[in-house]
GROMACS .gro file of C-alpha atoms in nm:
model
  254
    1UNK     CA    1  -1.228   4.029  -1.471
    2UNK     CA    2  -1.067   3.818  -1.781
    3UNK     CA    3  -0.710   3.891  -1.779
    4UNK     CA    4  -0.543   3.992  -2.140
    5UNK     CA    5  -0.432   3.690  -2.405
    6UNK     CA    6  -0.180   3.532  -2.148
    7UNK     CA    7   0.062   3.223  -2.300
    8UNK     CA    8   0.208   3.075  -2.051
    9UNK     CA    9   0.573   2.869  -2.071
   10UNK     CA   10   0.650   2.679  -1.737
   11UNK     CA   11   0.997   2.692  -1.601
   12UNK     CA   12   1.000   2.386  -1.331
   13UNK     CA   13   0.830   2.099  -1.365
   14UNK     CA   14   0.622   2.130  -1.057
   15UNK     CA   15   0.307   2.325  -1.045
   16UNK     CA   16   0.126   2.303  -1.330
   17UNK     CA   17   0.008   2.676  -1.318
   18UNK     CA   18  -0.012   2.704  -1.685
   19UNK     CA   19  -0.349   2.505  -1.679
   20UNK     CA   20  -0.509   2.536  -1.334
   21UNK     CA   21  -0.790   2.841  -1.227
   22UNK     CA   22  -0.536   2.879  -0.909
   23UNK     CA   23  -0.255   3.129  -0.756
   24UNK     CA   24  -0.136   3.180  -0.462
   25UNK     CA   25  -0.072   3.495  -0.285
   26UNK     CA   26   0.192   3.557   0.042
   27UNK     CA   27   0.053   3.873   0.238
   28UNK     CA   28   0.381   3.948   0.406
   29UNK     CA   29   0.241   4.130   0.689
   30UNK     CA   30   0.055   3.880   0.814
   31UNK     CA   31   0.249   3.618   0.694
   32UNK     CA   32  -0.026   3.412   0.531
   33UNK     CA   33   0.003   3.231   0.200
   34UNK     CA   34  -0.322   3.111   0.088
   35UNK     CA   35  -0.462   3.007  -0.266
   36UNK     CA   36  -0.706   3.145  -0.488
   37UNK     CA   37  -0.968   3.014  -0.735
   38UNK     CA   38  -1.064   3.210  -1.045
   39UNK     CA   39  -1.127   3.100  -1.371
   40UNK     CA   40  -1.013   3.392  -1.507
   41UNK     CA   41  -0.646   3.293  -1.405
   42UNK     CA   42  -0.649   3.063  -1.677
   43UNK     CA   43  -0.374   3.081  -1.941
   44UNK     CA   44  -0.508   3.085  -2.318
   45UNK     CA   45  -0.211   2.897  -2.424
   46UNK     CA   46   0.036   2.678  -2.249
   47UNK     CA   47   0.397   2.609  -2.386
   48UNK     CA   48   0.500   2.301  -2.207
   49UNK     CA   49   0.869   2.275  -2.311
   50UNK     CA   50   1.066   2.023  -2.097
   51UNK     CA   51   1.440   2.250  -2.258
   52UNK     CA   52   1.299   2.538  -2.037
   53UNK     CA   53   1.314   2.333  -1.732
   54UNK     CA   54   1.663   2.187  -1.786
   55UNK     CA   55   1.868   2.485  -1.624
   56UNK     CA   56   1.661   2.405  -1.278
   57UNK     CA   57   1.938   2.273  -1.005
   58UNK     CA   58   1.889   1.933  -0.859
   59UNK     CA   59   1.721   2.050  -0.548
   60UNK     CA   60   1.461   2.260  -0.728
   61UNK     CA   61   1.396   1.981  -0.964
   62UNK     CA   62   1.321   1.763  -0.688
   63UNK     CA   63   1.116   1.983  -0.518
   64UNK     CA   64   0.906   2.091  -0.748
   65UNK     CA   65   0.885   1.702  -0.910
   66UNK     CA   66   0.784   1.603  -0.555
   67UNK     CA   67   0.484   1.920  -0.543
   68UNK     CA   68   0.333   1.787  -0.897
   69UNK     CA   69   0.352   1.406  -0.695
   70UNK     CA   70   0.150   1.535  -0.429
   71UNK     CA   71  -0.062   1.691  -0.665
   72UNK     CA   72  -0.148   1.385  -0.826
   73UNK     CA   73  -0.167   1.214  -0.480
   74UNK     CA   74  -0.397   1.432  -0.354
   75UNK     CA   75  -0.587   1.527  -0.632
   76UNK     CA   76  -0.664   1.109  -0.663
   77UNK     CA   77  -0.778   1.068  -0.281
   78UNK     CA   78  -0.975   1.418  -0.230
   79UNK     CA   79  -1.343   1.427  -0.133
   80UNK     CA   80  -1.444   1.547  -0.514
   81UNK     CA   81  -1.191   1.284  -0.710
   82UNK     CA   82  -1.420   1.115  -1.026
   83UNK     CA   83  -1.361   0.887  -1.278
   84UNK     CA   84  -1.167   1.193  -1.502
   85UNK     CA   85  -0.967   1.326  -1.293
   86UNK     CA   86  -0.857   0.985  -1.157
   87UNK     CA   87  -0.723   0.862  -1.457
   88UNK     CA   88  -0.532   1.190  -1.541
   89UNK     CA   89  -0.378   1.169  -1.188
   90UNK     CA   90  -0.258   0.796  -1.184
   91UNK     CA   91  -0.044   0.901  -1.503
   92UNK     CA   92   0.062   1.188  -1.349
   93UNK     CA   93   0.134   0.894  -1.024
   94UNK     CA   94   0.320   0.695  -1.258
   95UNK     CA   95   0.544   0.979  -1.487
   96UNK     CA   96   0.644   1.088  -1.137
   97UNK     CA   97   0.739   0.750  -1.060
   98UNK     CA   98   0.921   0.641  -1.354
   99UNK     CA   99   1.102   1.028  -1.437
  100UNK     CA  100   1.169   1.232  -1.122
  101UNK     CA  101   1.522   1.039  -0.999
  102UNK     CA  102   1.580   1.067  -1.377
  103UNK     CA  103   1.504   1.456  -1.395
  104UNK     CA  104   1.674   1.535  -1.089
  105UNK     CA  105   2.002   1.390  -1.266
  106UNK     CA  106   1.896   1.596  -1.590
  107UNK     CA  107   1.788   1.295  -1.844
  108UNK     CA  108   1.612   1.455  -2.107
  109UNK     CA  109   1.364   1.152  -2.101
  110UNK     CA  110   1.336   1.220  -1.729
  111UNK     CA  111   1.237   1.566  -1.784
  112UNK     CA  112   1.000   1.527  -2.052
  113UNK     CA  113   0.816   1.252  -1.802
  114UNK     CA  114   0.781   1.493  -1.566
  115UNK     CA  115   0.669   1.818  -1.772
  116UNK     CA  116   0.392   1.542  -1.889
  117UNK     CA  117   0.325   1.484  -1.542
  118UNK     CA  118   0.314   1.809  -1.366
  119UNK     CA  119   0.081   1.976  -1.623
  120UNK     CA  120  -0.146   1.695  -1.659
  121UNK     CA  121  -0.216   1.654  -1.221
  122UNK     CA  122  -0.260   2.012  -1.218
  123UNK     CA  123  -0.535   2.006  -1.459
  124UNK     CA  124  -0.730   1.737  -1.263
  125UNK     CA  125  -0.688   1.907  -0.900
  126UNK     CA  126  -0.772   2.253  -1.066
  127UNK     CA  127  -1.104   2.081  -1.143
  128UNK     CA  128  -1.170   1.857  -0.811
  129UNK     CA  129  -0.912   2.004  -0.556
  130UNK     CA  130  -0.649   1.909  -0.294
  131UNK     CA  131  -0.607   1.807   0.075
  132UNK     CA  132  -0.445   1.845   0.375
  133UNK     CA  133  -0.052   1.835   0.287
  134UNK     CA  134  -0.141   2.149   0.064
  135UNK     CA  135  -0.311   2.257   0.415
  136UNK     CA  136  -0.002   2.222   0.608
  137UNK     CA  137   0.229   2.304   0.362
  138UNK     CA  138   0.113   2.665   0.236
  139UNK     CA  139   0.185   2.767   0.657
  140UNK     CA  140   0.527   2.648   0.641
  141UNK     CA  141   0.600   2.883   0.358
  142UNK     CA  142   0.435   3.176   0.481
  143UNK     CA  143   0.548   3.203   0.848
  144UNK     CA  144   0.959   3.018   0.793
  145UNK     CA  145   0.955   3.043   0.384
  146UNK     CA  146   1.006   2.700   0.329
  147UNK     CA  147   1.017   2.593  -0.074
  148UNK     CA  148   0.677   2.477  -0.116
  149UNK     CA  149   0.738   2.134  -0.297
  150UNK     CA  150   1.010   2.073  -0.009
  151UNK     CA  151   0.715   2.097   0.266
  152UNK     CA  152   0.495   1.930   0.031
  153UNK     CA  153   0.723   1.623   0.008
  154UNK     CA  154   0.821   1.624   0.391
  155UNK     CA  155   0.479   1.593   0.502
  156UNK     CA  156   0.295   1.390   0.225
  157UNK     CA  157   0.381   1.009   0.363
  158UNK     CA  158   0.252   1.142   0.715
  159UNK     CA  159  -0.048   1.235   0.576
  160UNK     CA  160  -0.127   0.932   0.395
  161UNK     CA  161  -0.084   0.737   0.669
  162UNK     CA  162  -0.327   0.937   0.846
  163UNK     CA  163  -0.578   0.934   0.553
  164UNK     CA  164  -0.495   0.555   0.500
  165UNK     CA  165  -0.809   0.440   0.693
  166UNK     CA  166  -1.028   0.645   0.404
  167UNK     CA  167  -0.820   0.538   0.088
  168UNK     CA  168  -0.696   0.127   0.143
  169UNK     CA  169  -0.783   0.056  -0.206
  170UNK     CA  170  -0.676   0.381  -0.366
  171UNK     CA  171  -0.382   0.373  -0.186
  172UNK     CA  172  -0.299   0.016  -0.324
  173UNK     CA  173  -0.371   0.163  -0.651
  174UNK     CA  174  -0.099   0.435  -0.628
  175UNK     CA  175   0.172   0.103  -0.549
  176UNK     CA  176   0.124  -0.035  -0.816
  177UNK     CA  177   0.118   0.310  -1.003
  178UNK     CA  178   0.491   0.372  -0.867
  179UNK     CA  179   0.611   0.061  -0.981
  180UNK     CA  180   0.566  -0.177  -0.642
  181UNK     CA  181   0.442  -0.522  -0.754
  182UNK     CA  182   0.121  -0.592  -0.474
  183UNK     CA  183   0.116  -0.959  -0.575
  184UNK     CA  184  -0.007  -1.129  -0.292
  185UNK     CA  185   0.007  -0.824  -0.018
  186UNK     CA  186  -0.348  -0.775   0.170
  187UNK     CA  187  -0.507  -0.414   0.104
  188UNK     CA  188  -0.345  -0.265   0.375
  189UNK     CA  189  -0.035  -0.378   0.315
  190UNK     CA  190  -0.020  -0.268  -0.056
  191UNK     CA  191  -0.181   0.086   0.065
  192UNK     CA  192   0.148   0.081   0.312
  193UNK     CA  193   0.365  -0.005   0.057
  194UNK     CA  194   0.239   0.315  -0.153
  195UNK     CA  195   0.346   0.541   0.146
  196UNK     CA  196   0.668   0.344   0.177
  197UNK     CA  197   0.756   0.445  -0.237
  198UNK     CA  198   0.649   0.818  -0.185
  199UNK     CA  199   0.877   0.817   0.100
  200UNK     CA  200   1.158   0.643  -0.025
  201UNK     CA  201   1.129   0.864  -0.336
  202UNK     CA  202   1.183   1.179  -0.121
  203UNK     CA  203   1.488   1.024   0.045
  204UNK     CA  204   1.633   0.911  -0.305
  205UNK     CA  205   1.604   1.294  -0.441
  206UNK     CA  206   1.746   1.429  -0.160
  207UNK     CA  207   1.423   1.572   0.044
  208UNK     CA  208   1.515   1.684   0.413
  209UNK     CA  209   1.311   1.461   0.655
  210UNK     CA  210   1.218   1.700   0.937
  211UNK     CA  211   1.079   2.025   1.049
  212UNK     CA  212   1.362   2.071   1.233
  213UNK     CA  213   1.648   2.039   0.977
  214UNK     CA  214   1.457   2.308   0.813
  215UNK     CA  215   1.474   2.504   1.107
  216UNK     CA  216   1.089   2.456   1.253
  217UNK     CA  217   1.063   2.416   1.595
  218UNK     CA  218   0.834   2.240   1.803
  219UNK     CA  219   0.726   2.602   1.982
  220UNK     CA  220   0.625   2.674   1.606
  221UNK     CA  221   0.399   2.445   1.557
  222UNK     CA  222   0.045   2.589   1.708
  223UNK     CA  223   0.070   2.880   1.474
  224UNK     CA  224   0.159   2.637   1.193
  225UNK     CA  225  -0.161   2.448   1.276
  226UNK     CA  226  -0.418   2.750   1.307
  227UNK     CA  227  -0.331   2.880   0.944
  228UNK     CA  228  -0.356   2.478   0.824
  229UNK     CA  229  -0.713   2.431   0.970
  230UNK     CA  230  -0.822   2.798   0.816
  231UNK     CA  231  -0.666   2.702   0.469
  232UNK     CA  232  -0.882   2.610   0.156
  233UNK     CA  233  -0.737   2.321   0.050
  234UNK     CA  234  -0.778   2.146   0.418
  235UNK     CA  235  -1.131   2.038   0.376
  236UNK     CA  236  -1.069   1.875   0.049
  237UNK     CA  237  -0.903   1.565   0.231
  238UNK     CA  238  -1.057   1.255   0.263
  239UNK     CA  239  -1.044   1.260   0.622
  240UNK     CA  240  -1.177   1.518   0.840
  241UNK     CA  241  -0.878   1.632   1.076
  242UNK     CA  242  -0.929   1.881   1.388
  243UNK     CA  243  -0.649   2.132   1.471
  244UNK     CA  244  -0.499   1.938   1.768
  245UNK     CA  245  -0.470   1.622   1.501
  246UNK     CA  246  -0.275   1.868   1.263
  247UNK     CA  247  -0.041   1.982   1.577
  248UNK     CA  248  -0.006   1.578   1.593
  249UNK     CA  249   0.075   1.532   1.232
  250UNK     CA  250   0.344   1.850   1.254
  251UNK     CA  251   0.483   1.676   1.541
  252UNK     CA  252   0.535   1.369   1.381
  253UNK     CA  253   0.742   1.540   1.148
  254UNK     CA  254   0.965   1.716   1.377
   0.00000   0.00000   0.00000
């Protein structure tokens, strides 16, 4: 049913649940995080204030910065990505781009960028959806409680190398989006150079770079897999995936 007159004031610049139909709920029992989709979720009024974010520590800021990326990411490559919700996402690409080192260091500037950019992604992929890194990430949470934008950023260059044979041109779009100049590359290599930024991104804020320095093993990984292939957002990417792929991708990660 509707909910009462809710404002909403974001806290981290990350999620973008001030304007999306979407929440998540954990069922601790069965350790199971998984998203829902109401339209009745949605605040009347959203406060975007960049001051309330500035108490967030460095490696929350960078987290959640790197979860709004991946929104924007994923929310531009998905299976129901159009003309709208492209355009909102490539700014959202390119705030992350220019503001999230800046934000993690607390720049004002930096944090306004990426209060513009969290809330403006999560309106697109509230209206056309996500993809596989959401997939994977929402097990990692819910079976070893791993901060969400942390899996998020960990697994999104893996992923877009997988779903690189589906999205060359889009791909070469996001480059240029984060700033690399695709002058004379072939498609591929520009789409390469895209994963090559997001990754180098997640090293500069200080992202961990395996499963295993967040304490995942590699006997972990089939139950990781069997939530991802059950979750909502998996068949949103652009590229079908089977369950042993996904215990390929987690591996690859390790």
């Amino acid at each position: 049913k509707r909910t009462v007159f809710t404002i909403a004031v974001p806290t981290t610049g990350g999620t973008g649940a001030e304007s999306t139909i979407n929440y998540v709920i954990t069922d601790v029992e069965k350790k199971r995080k998984f998203v829902c989709v109401d339209p009745n979720d949605i605040p009347d009024i959203a406060v975007v204030d960049p001051d309330m974010m500035s108490s967030m520590p460095k490696g929350l800021t960078a987290s959640t910065g790197m979860d709004a990326l991946t929104h924007a990411i994923e929310g531009y490559t998905t299976a129901a990505a159009w003309e709208l919700s492209d355009t909102l996402n490539l700014e959202s690409i390119k705030l992350s781009g220019a503001n999230l080192r800046k934000a993690v260091d607390n720049d004002p500037e930096g944090r306004e960028g990426m209060a513009l950019a969290q809330y403006i992604a999560a309106q697109a992929f509230s209206n056309v959806g996500l993809g596989l890194v959401h997939g994977m990430a929402h097990p990692m949470g819910s079976l070893h409680d791993i901060p969400h934008g942390v899996a998020n950023a960990l697994l999104l260059p893996t992923i877009m190398e997988f779903n690189m044979p589906k999205c060359v041109e889009k791909f070469g779009v996001i480059a240029q989006a984060m700033g690399v100049d695709t002058t004379g590359m072939s498609a591929k290599e520009a789409a390469q150079a895209a994963v090559d930024a997001v990754k180098a991104l997640s090293i500069r804020v200080g992202i961990p770079q395996s499963l295993t320095a967040l304490g995942i093993q590699e006997e972990d990984i089939p139950a990781l897999a069997a939530q991802a292939i059950a979750d909502v957002c998996t068949p949103g990417n652009p590229r079908d995936v089977t369950e042993a792929e996904i215990v390929d991708l987690y591996k690859k990660v390790l």
